[in-house]
Amino acid sequence: MTDIQPIITIEHRGDVKIVVILEESLLSDVNLNRLEMALTPLALVDGPIRLIIDFHKVCSVSSSVLGFLVTFKKLIAEYQGRLILCCIEKKVANAPSDRYIYELFKVVQLDRFFEIAADVEEALAKMNPS
């Protein structure tokens, strides 16, 4: 039997949760299901959640993942939470090709739907303005 590695890690900075997606490829239905199972419970907590999702390790995403992220953002909004995505604009280090996930977000105009930050620190600054 093979060990299934976690798909995310969660770090807490005050009341903000930072989720780092650990998979490089989010193209398969298996990884989509794993991501849904890991993230959905975060939106269903008591009270509004403040969540940053860090994509710095992700090289590729499927349209199904984008669809899930839209649904997930709406779910968070229902509970008066806030979601910021980060690290989708930069070139992925050591990627097999020069892919930019942000280009996919722009093509389907999700860059207008999601709040996007360049990195975790910028996302935290947006989440906690001075």
Tab-separated table of N, CA and C in Angstrom:
chain	number	residue	atom	x	y	z
A	1	MET	N	0.842	-1.169	0.000
A	1	MET	CA	0.000	0.000	0.000
A	1	MET	C	0.894	1.241	0.000
A	2	THR	N	0.532	2.221	-0.818
A	2	THR	CA	1.334	3.435	-0.886
A	2	THR	C	0.813	4.463	0.096
A	3	ASP	N	1.737	5.219	0.644
A	3	ASP	CA	1.356	6.295	1.544
A	3	ASP	C	0.907	7.490	0.728
A	4	ILE	N	-0.222	8.055	1.111
A	4	ILE	CA	-0.699	9.267	0.461
A	4	ILE	C	-0.215	10.450	1.280
A	5	GLN	N	0.527	11.316	0.633
A	5	GLN	CA	1.078	12.492	1.301
A	5	GLN	C	-0.009	13.566	1.395
A	6	PRO	N	0.086	14.432	2.380
A	6	PRO	CA	-0.887	15.524	2.483
A	6	PRO	C	-0.809	16.417	1.250
A	7	ILE	N	-1.921	17.008	0.890
A	7	ILE	CA	-1.950	17.905	-0.265
A	7	ILE	C	-1.751	19.356	0.149
A	8	ILE	N	-1.961	19.651	1.437
A	8	ILE	CA	-1.775	21.019	1.928
A	8	ILE	C	-1.089	21.013	3.294
A	9	THR	N	-0.519	22.150	3.624
A	9	THR	CA	-0.115	22.420	4.997
A	9	THR	C	-0.845	23.700	5.413
A	10	ILE	N	-1.029	23.851	6.711
A	10	ILE	CA	-1.715	25.041	7.220
A	10	ILE	C	-0.839	25.684	8.281
A	11	GLU	N	-0.604	26.978	8.102
A	11	GLU	CA	0.139	27.772	9.073
A	11	GLU	C	-0.812	28.848	9.599
A	12	HIS	N	-0.705	29.157	10.865
A	12	HIS	CA	-1.547	30.188	11.468
A	12	HIS	C	-0.696	31.416	11.754
A	13	ARG	N	-1.180	32.563	11.312
A	13	ARG	CA	-0.559	33.846	11.670
A	13	ARG	C	-1.667	34.712	12.244
A	14	GLY	N	-1.755	34.696	13.556
A	14	GLY	CA	-2.874	35.351	14.216
A	14	GLY	C	-4.144	34.603	13.857
A	15	ASP	N	-5.147	35.338	13.394
A	15	ASP	CA	-6.402	34.685	13.008
A	15	ASP	C	-6.459	34.366	11.515
A	16	VAL	N	-5.348	34.500	10.834
A	16	VAL	CA	-5.271	34.177	9.403
A	16	VAL	C	-4.662	32.790	9.239
A	17	LYS	N	-5.316	31.974	8.412
A	17	LYS	CA	-4.772	30.665	8.069
A	17	LYS	C	-4.123	30.772	6.700
A	18	ILE	N	-2.883	30.278	6.611
A	18	ILE	CA	-2.162	30.248	5.338
A	18	ILE	C	-2.068	28.793	4.913
A	19	VAL	N	-2.675	28.489	3.774
A	19	VAL	CA	-2.675	27.137	3.238
A	19	VAL	C	-1.683	27.095	2.087
A	20	VAL	N	-0.720	26.200	2.179
A	20	VAL	CA	0.229	25.982	1.085
A	20	VAL	C	-0.172	24.692	0.391
A	21	ILE	N	-0.424	24.785	-0.906
A	21	ILE	CA	-0.730	23.583	-1.687
A	21	ILE	C	0.596	22.921	-2.030
A	22	LEU	N	0.722	21.644	-1.693
A	22	LEU	CA	1.999	20.935	-1.828
A	22	LEU	C	2.173	20.221	-3.162
A	23	GLU	N	1.093	19.979	-3.883
A	23	GLU	CA	1.179	19.270	-5.169
A	23	GLU	C	1.605	20.229	-6.273
A	24	GLU	N	2.494	19.762	-7.140
A	24	GLU	CA	2.887	20.567	-8.295
A	24	GLU	C	1.807	20.566	-9.361
A	25	SER	N	1.119	19.442	-9.501
A	25	SER	CA	0.111	19.306	-10.541
A	25	SER	C	-1.268	19.115	-9.929
A	26	LEU	N	-2.166	19.991	-10.305
A	26	LEU	CA	-3.561	19.867	-9.902
A	26	LEU	C	-4.413	19.605	-11.141
A	27	LEU	N	-3.996	18.608	-11.910
A	27	LEU	CA	-4.698	18.266	-13.143
A	27	LEU	C	-5.602	17.051	-12.992
A	28	SER	N	-5.294	16.172	-12.074
A	28	SER	CA	-6.057	14.921	-11.957
A	28	SER	C	-7.279	15.095	-11.060
A	29	ASP	N	-8.284	14.266	-11.308
A	29	ASP	CA	-9.473	14.254	-10.454
A	29	ASP	C	-9.120	13.821	-9.037
A	30	VAL	N	-8.133	12.954	-8.914
A	30	VAL	CA	-7.709	12.500	-7.580
A	30	VAL	C	-7.205	13.684	-6.763
A	31	ASN	N	-6.341	14.497	-7.359
A	31	ASN	CA	-5.817	15.650	-6.622
A	31	ASN	C	-6.896	16.701	-6.378
A	32	LEU	N	-7.829	16.851	-7.305
A	32	LEU	CA	-8.948	17.758	-7.086
A	32	LEU	C	-9.760	17.301	-5.877
A	33	ASN	N	-10.079	16.016	-5.808
A	33	ASN	CA	-10.842	15.483	-4.680
A	33	ASN	C	-10.088	15.658	-3.367
A	34	ARG	N	-8.793	15.414	-3.395
A	34	ARG	CA	-7.979	15.598	-2.186
A	34	ARG	C	-7.993	17.057	-1.740
A	35	LEU	N	-7.904	17.972	-2.711
A	35	LEU	CA	-7.907	19.397	-2.401
A	35	LEU	C	-9.264	19.806	-1.821
A	36	GLU	N	-10.344	19.336	-2.427
A	36	GLU	CA	-11.686	19.646	-1.917
A	36	GLU	C	-11.861	19.135	-0.491
A	37	MET	N	-11.424	17.912	-0.245
A	37	MET	CA	-11.575	17.322	1.088
A	37	MET	C	-10.736	18.068	2.126
A	38	ALA	N	-9.607	18.611	1.714
A	38	ALA	CA	-8.737	19.335	2.645
A	38	ALA	C	-9.226	20.758	2.907
A	39	LEU	N	-9.742	21.431	1.875
A	39	LEU	CA	-10.095	22.840	2.023
A	39	LEU	C	-11.520	23.083	2.517
A	40	THR	N	-12.466	22.309	2.057
A	40	THR	CA	-13.873	22.581	2.379
A	40	THR	C	-14.141	22.697	3.873
A	41	PRO	N	-13.607	21.810	4.715
A	41	PRO	CA	-13.870	21.960	6.154
A	41	PRO	C	-13.378	23.287	6.729
A	42	LEU	N	-12.379	23.907	6.106
A	42	LEU	CA	-11.870	25.181	6.602
A	42	LEU	C	-12.916	26.282	6.495
A	43	ALA	N	-13.764	26.200	5.478
A	43	ALA	CA	-14.788	27.228	5.272
A	43	ALA	C	-15.981	27.036	6.200
A	44	LEU	N	-16.110	25.860	6.772
A	44	LEU	CA	-17.296	25.531	7.554
A	44	LEU	C	-17.093	25.681	9.058
A	45	VAL	N	-16.112	26.455	9.454
A	45	VAL	CA	-15.846	26.686	10.872
A	45	VAL	C	-16.826	27.724	11.409
A	46	ASP	N	-16.959	27.780	12.718
A	46	ASP	CA	-17.803	28.815	13.327
A	46	ASP	C	-17.128	30.166	13.141
A	47	GLY	N	-17.882	31.103	12.640
A	47	GLY	CA	-17.356	32.445	12.440
A	47	GLY	C	-16.629	32.570	11.116
A	48	PRO	N	-16.370	33.788	10.716
A	48	PRO	CA	-15.710	34.017	9.418
A	48	PRO	C	-14.238	33.612	9.449
A	49	ILE	N	-13.816	32.970	8.383
A	49	ILE	CA	-12.411	32.567	8.259
A	49	ILE	C	-11.679	33.597	7.404
A	50	ARG	N	-10.431	33.795	7.722
A	50	ARG	CA	-9.538	34.630	6.908
A	50	ARG	C	-8.461	33.690	6.404
A	51	LEU	N	-8.450	33.481	5.092
A	51	LEU	CA	-7.655	32.416	4.498
A	51	LEU	C	-6.831	32.920	3.324
A	52	ILE	N	-5.571	32.509	3.316
A	52	ILE	CA	-4.668	32.762	2.185
A	52	ILE	C	-4.287	31.400	1.619
A	53	ILE	N	-4.416	31.245	0.301
A	53	ILE	CA	-3.961	30.011	-0.343
A	53	ILE	C	-2.728	30.342	-1.166
A	54	ASP	N	-1.635	29.669	-0.848
A	54	ASP	CA	-0.320	29.889	-1.457
A	54	ASP	C	-0.091	28.830	-2.539
A	55	PHE	N	0.090	29.286	-3.774
A	55	PHE	CA	0.277	28.408	-4.927
A	55	PHE	C	1.735	28.310	-5.361
A	56	HIS	N	2.702	28.668	-4.517
A	56	HIS	CA	4.083	28.765	-4.995
A	56	HIS	C	4.659	27.439	-5.480
A	57	LYS	N	4.118	26.315	-5.061
A	57	LYS	CA	4.633	25.021	-5.510
A	57	LYS	C	3.872	24.458	-6.709
A	58	VAL	N	2.757	25.076	-7.069
A	58	VAL	CA	1.872	24.535	-8.098
A	58	VAL	C	2.333	24.965	-9.486
A	59	CYS	N	2.477	23.986	-10.381
A	59	CYS	CA	2.883	24.262	-11.761
A	59	CYS	C	1.698	24.283	-12.723
A	60	SER	N	0.657	23.502	-12.420
A	60	SER	CA	-0.463	23.403	-13.354
A	60	SER	C	-1.759	23.116	-12.609
A	61	VAL	N	-2.845	23.699	-13.134
A	61	VAL	CA	-4.165	23.486	-12.562
A	61	VAL	C	-5.146	23.167	-13.682
A	62	SER	N	-6.173	22.402	-13.347
A	62	SER	CA	-7.209	22.076	-14.322
A	62	SER	C	-8.359	23.067	-14.199
A	63	SER	N	-9.213	23.069	-15.199
A	63	SER	CA	-10.404	23.914	-15.135
A	63	SER	C	-11.309	23.467	-13.991
A	64	SER	N	-11.282	22.191	-13.652
A	64	SER	CA	-12.086	21.698	-12.529
A	64	SER	C	-11.608	22.301	-11.215
A	65	VAL	N	-10.319	22.467	-11.068
A	65	VAL	CA	-9.773	23.104	-9.858
A	65	VAL	C	-10.216	24.558	-9.810
A	66	LEU	N	-10.184	25.237	-10.950
A	66	LEU	CA	-10.639	26.629	-10.981
A	66	LEU	C	-12.112	26.707	-10.583
A	67	GLY	N	-12.914	25.783	-11.086
A	67	GLY	CA	-14.326	25.735	-10.722
A	67	GLY	C	-14.516	25.520	-9.230
A	68	PHE	N	-13.725	24.610	-8.665
A	68	PHE	CA	-13.799	24.380	-7.217
A	68	PHE	C	-13.424	25.642	-6.452
A	69	LEU	N	-12.362	26.336	-6.884
A	69	LEU	CA	-11.938	27.548	-6.183
A	69	LEU	C	-13.031	28.621	-6.200
A	70	VAL	N	-13.754	28.726	-7.311
A	70	VAL	CA	-14.868	29.679	-7.386
A	70	VAL	C	-15.938	29.300	-6.362
A	71	THR	N	-16.303	28.029	-6.329
A	71	THR	CA	-17.298	27.545	-5.369
A	71	THR	C	-16.814	27.742	-3.938
A	72	PHE	N	-15.550	27.472	-3.708
A	72	PHE	CA	-14.962	27.611	-2.378
A	72	PHE	C	-14.997	29.064	-1.921
A	73	LYS	N	-14.662	29.994	-2.816
A	73	LYS	CA	-14.701	31.416	-2.460
A	73	LYS	C	-16.121	31.835	-2.105
A	74	LYS	N	-17.097	31.367	-2.859
A	74	LYS	CA	-18.499	31.690	-2.563
A	74	LYS	C	-18.911	31.129	-1.202
A	75	LEU	N	-18.449	29.931	-0.884
A	75	LEU	CA	-18.747	29.317	0.406
A	75	LEU	C	-18.152	30.148	1.550
A	76	ILE	N	-16.923	30.572	1.383
A	76	ILE	CA	-16.276	31.416	2.395
A	76	ILE	C	-17.046	32.732	2.550
A	77	ALA	N	-17.482	33.307	1.433
A	77	ALA	CA	-18.227	34.565	1.481
A	77	ALA	C	-19.567	34.394	2.203
A	78	GLU	N	-20.189	33.243	2.058
A	78	GLU	CA	-21.448	32.978	2.761
A	78	GLU	C	-21.276	33.101	4.270
A	79	TYR	N	-20.114	32.749	4.750
A	79	TYR	CA	-19.815	32.811	6.182
A	79	TYR	C	-19.073	34.103	6.544
A	80	GLN	N	-19.137	35.101	5.658
A	80	GLN	CA	-18.502	36.406	5.839
A	80	GLN	C	-16.987	36.313	6.002
A	81	GLY	N	-16.394	35.297	5.393
A	81	GLY	CA	-14.951	35.137	5.439
A	81	GLY	C	-14.279	35.857	4.284
A	82	ARG	N	-12.985	35.706	4.214
A	82	ARG	CA	-12.199	36.358	3.162
A	82	ARG	C	-11.137	35.397	2.666
A	83	LEU	N	-10.941	35.385	1.360
A	83	LEU	CA	-9.963	34.511	0.706
A	83	LEU	C	-9.056	35.344	-0.186
A	84	ILE	N	-7.758	35.130	-0.042
A	84	ILE	CA	-6.776	35.748	-0.933
A	84	ILE	C	-5.891	34.627	-1.483
A	85	LEU	N	-5.673	34.635	-2.792
A	85	LEU	CA	-4.756	33.692	-3.436
A	85	LEU	C	-3.421	34.396	-3.630
A	86	CYS	N	-2.332	33.660	-3.476
A	86	CYS	CA	-1.030	34.285	-3.710
A	86	CYS	C	-0.092	33.336	-4.451
A	87	CYS	N	0.953	33.931	-4.985
A	87	CYS	CA	2.027	33.213	-5.689
A	87	CYS	C	1.532	32.527	-6.958
A	88	ILE	N	0.585	33.158	-7.641
A	88	ILE	CA	0.175	32.602	-8.940
A	88	ILE	C	0.718	33.434	-10.092
A	89	GLU	N	1.298	34.580	-9.784
A	89	GLU	CA	1.811	35.445	-10.837
A	89	GLU	C	3.257	35.151	-11.206
A	90	LYS	N	3.980	34.524	-10.311
A	90	LYS	CA	5.402	34.304	-10.536
A	90	LYS	C	5.653	33.031	-11.329
A	91	LYS	N	6.767	33.018	-12.007
A	91	LYS	CA	7.212	31.788	-12.659
A	91	LYS	C	7.507	30.758	-11.578
A	92	VAL	N	7.084	29.545	-11.823
A	92	VAL	CA	7.295	28.486	-10.843
A	92	VAL	C	8.737	28.005	-10.935
A	93	ALA	N	9.431	28.006	-9.815
A	93	ALA	CA	10.829	27.563	-9.795
A	93	ALA	C	10.924	26.088	-10.164
A	94	ASN	N	11.873	25.755	-10.984
A	94	ASN	CA	12.142	24.382	-11.396
A	94	ASN	C	10.984	23.717	-12.142
A	95	ALA	N	10.120	24.512	-12.740
A	95	ALA	CA	9.013	23.946	-13.509
A	95	ALA	C	9.550	23.373	-14.814
A	96	PRO	N	8.926	22.302	-15.322
A	96	PRO	CA	9.398	21.720	-16.575
A	96	PRO	C	9.248	22.667	-17.755
A	97	SER	N	8.367	23.626	-17.649
A	97	SER	CA	8.229	24.633	-18.697
A	97	SER	C	7.922	25.968	-18.028
A	98	ASP	N	7.968	27.023	-18.796
A	98	ASP	CA	7.729	28.355	-18.237
A	98	ASP	C	6.224	28.627	-18.165
A	99	ARG	N	5.550	27.982	-17.227
A	99	ARG	CA	4.109	28.158	-17.107
A	99	ARG	C	3.805	29.192	-16.038
A	100	TYR	N	2.839	29.985	-16.347
A	100	TYR	CA	2.327	30.951	-15.389
A	100	TYR	C	0.866	30.620	-15.149
A	101	ILE	N	0.530	30.269	-13.934
A	101	ILE	CA	-0.853	29.960	-13.613
A	101	ILE	C	-1.707	31.210	-13.781
A	102	TYR	N	-1.119	32.356	-13.516
A	102	TYR	CA	-1.863	33.610	-13.607
A	102	TYR	C	-2.457	33.813	-14.998
A	103	GLU	N	-1.751	33.389	-16.029
A	103	GLU	CA	-2.264	33.538	-17.390
A	103	GLU	C	-3.594	32.824	-17.550
A	104	LEU	N	-3.718	31.650	-16.957
A	104	LEU	CA	-4.978	30.912	-17.001
A	104	LEU	C	-6.070	31.691	-16.264
A	105	PHE	N	-5.746	32.247	-15.116
A	105	PHE	CA	-6.711	33.052	-14.373
A	105	PHE	C	-7.163	34.250	-15.211
A	106	LYS	N	-6.218	34.877	-15.930
A	106	LYS	CA	-6.563	36.035	-16.754
A	106	LYS	C	-7.448	35.637	-17.924
A	107	VAL	N	-7.142	34.540	-18.577
A	107	VAL	CA	-7.911	34.105	-19.745
A	107	VAL	C	-9.378	33.900	-19.387
A	108	VAL	N	-9.633	33.306	-18.239
A	108	VAL	CA	-11.019	33.055	-17.827
A	108	VAL	C	-11.545	34.154	-16.895
A	109	GLN	N	-10.806	35.249	-16.796
A	109	GLN	CA	-11.154	36.455	-16.048
A	109	GLN	C	-11.366	36.206	-14.552
A	110	LEU	N	-10.705	35.211	-14.027
A	110	LEU	CA	-10.779	34.974	-12.586
A	110	LEU	C	-9.873	35.926	-11.811
A	111	ASP	N	-8.987	36.612	-12.518
A	111	ASP	CA	-8.159	37.617	-11.856
A	111	ASP	C	-9.023	38.783	-11.367
A	112	ARG	N	-10.225	38.914	-11.921
A	112	ARG	CA	-11.165	39.947	-11.477
A	112	ARG	C	-12.056	39.444	-10.346
A	113	PHE	N	-12.222	38.143	-10.253
A	113	PHE	CA	-13.099	37.532	-9.254
A	113	PHE	C	-12.376	37.304	-7.930
A	114	PHE	N	-11.121	36.866	-8.025
A	114	PHE	CA	-10.342	36.569	-6.829
A	114	PHE	C	-9.483	37.750	-6.431
A	115	GLU	N	-9.249	37.870	-5.152
A	115	GLU	CA	-8.260	38.812	-4.654
A	115	GLU	C	-6.925	38.080	-4.722
A	116	ILE	N	-5.947	38.675	-5.404
A	116	ILE	CA	-4.674	38.007	-5.660
A	116	ILE	C	-3.532	38.872	-5.149
A	117	ALA	N	-2.589	38.222	-4.477
A	117	ALA	CA	-1.391	38.898	-3.975
A	117	ALA	C	-0.159	38.223	-4.575
A	118	ALA	N	0.925	38.971	-4.650
A	118	ALA	CA	2.163	38.436	-5.225
A	118	ALA	C	2.767	37.338	-4.359
A	119	ASP	N	2.680	37.506	-3.032
A	119	ASP	CA	3.264	36.524	-2.114
A	119	ASP	C	2.507	36.557	-0.791
A	120	VAL	N	2.910	35.711	0.126
A	120	VAL	CA	2.222	35.597	1.413
A	120	VAL	C	2.280	36.905	2.185
A	121	GLU	N	3.429	37.562	2.184
A	121	GLU	CA	3.557	38.812	2.945
A	121	GLU	C	2.612	39.887	2.414
A	122	GLU	N	2.492	39.989	1.098
A	122	GLU	CA	1.557	40.963	0.525
A	122	GLU	C	0.114	40.582	0.869
A	123	ALA	N	-0.191	39.294	0.823
A	123	ALA	CA	-1.533	38.831	1.184
A	123	ALA	C	-1.854	39.162	2.645
A	124	LEU	N	-0.891	38.951	3.526
A	124	LEU	CA	-1.083	39.293	4.936
A	124	LEU	C	-1.297	40.790	5.112
A	125	ALA	N	-0.561	41.598	4.366
A	125	ALA	CA	-0.725	43.051	4.447
A	125	ALA	C	-2.114	43.462	3.972
A	126	LYS	N	-2.622	42.813	2.932
A	126	LYS	CA	-3.979	43.090	2.465
A	126	LYS	C	-5.011	42.640	3.489
A	127	MET	N	-4.731	41.528	4.119
A	127	MET	CA	-5.660	40.970	5.101
A	127	MET	C	-5.686	41.817	6.372
A	128	ASN	N	-4.543	42.406	6.724
A	128	ASN	CA	-4.408	43.188	7.956
A	128	ASN	C	-3.879	44.580	7.633
A	129	PRO	N	-4.676	45.418	6.971
A	129	PRO	CA	-4.161	46.751	6.630
A	129	PRO	C	-3.860	47.561	7.890
A	130	SER	N	-2.830	48.387	7.808
A	130	SER	CA	-2.418	49.197	8.979
A	130	SER	C	-3.358	50.338	9.215
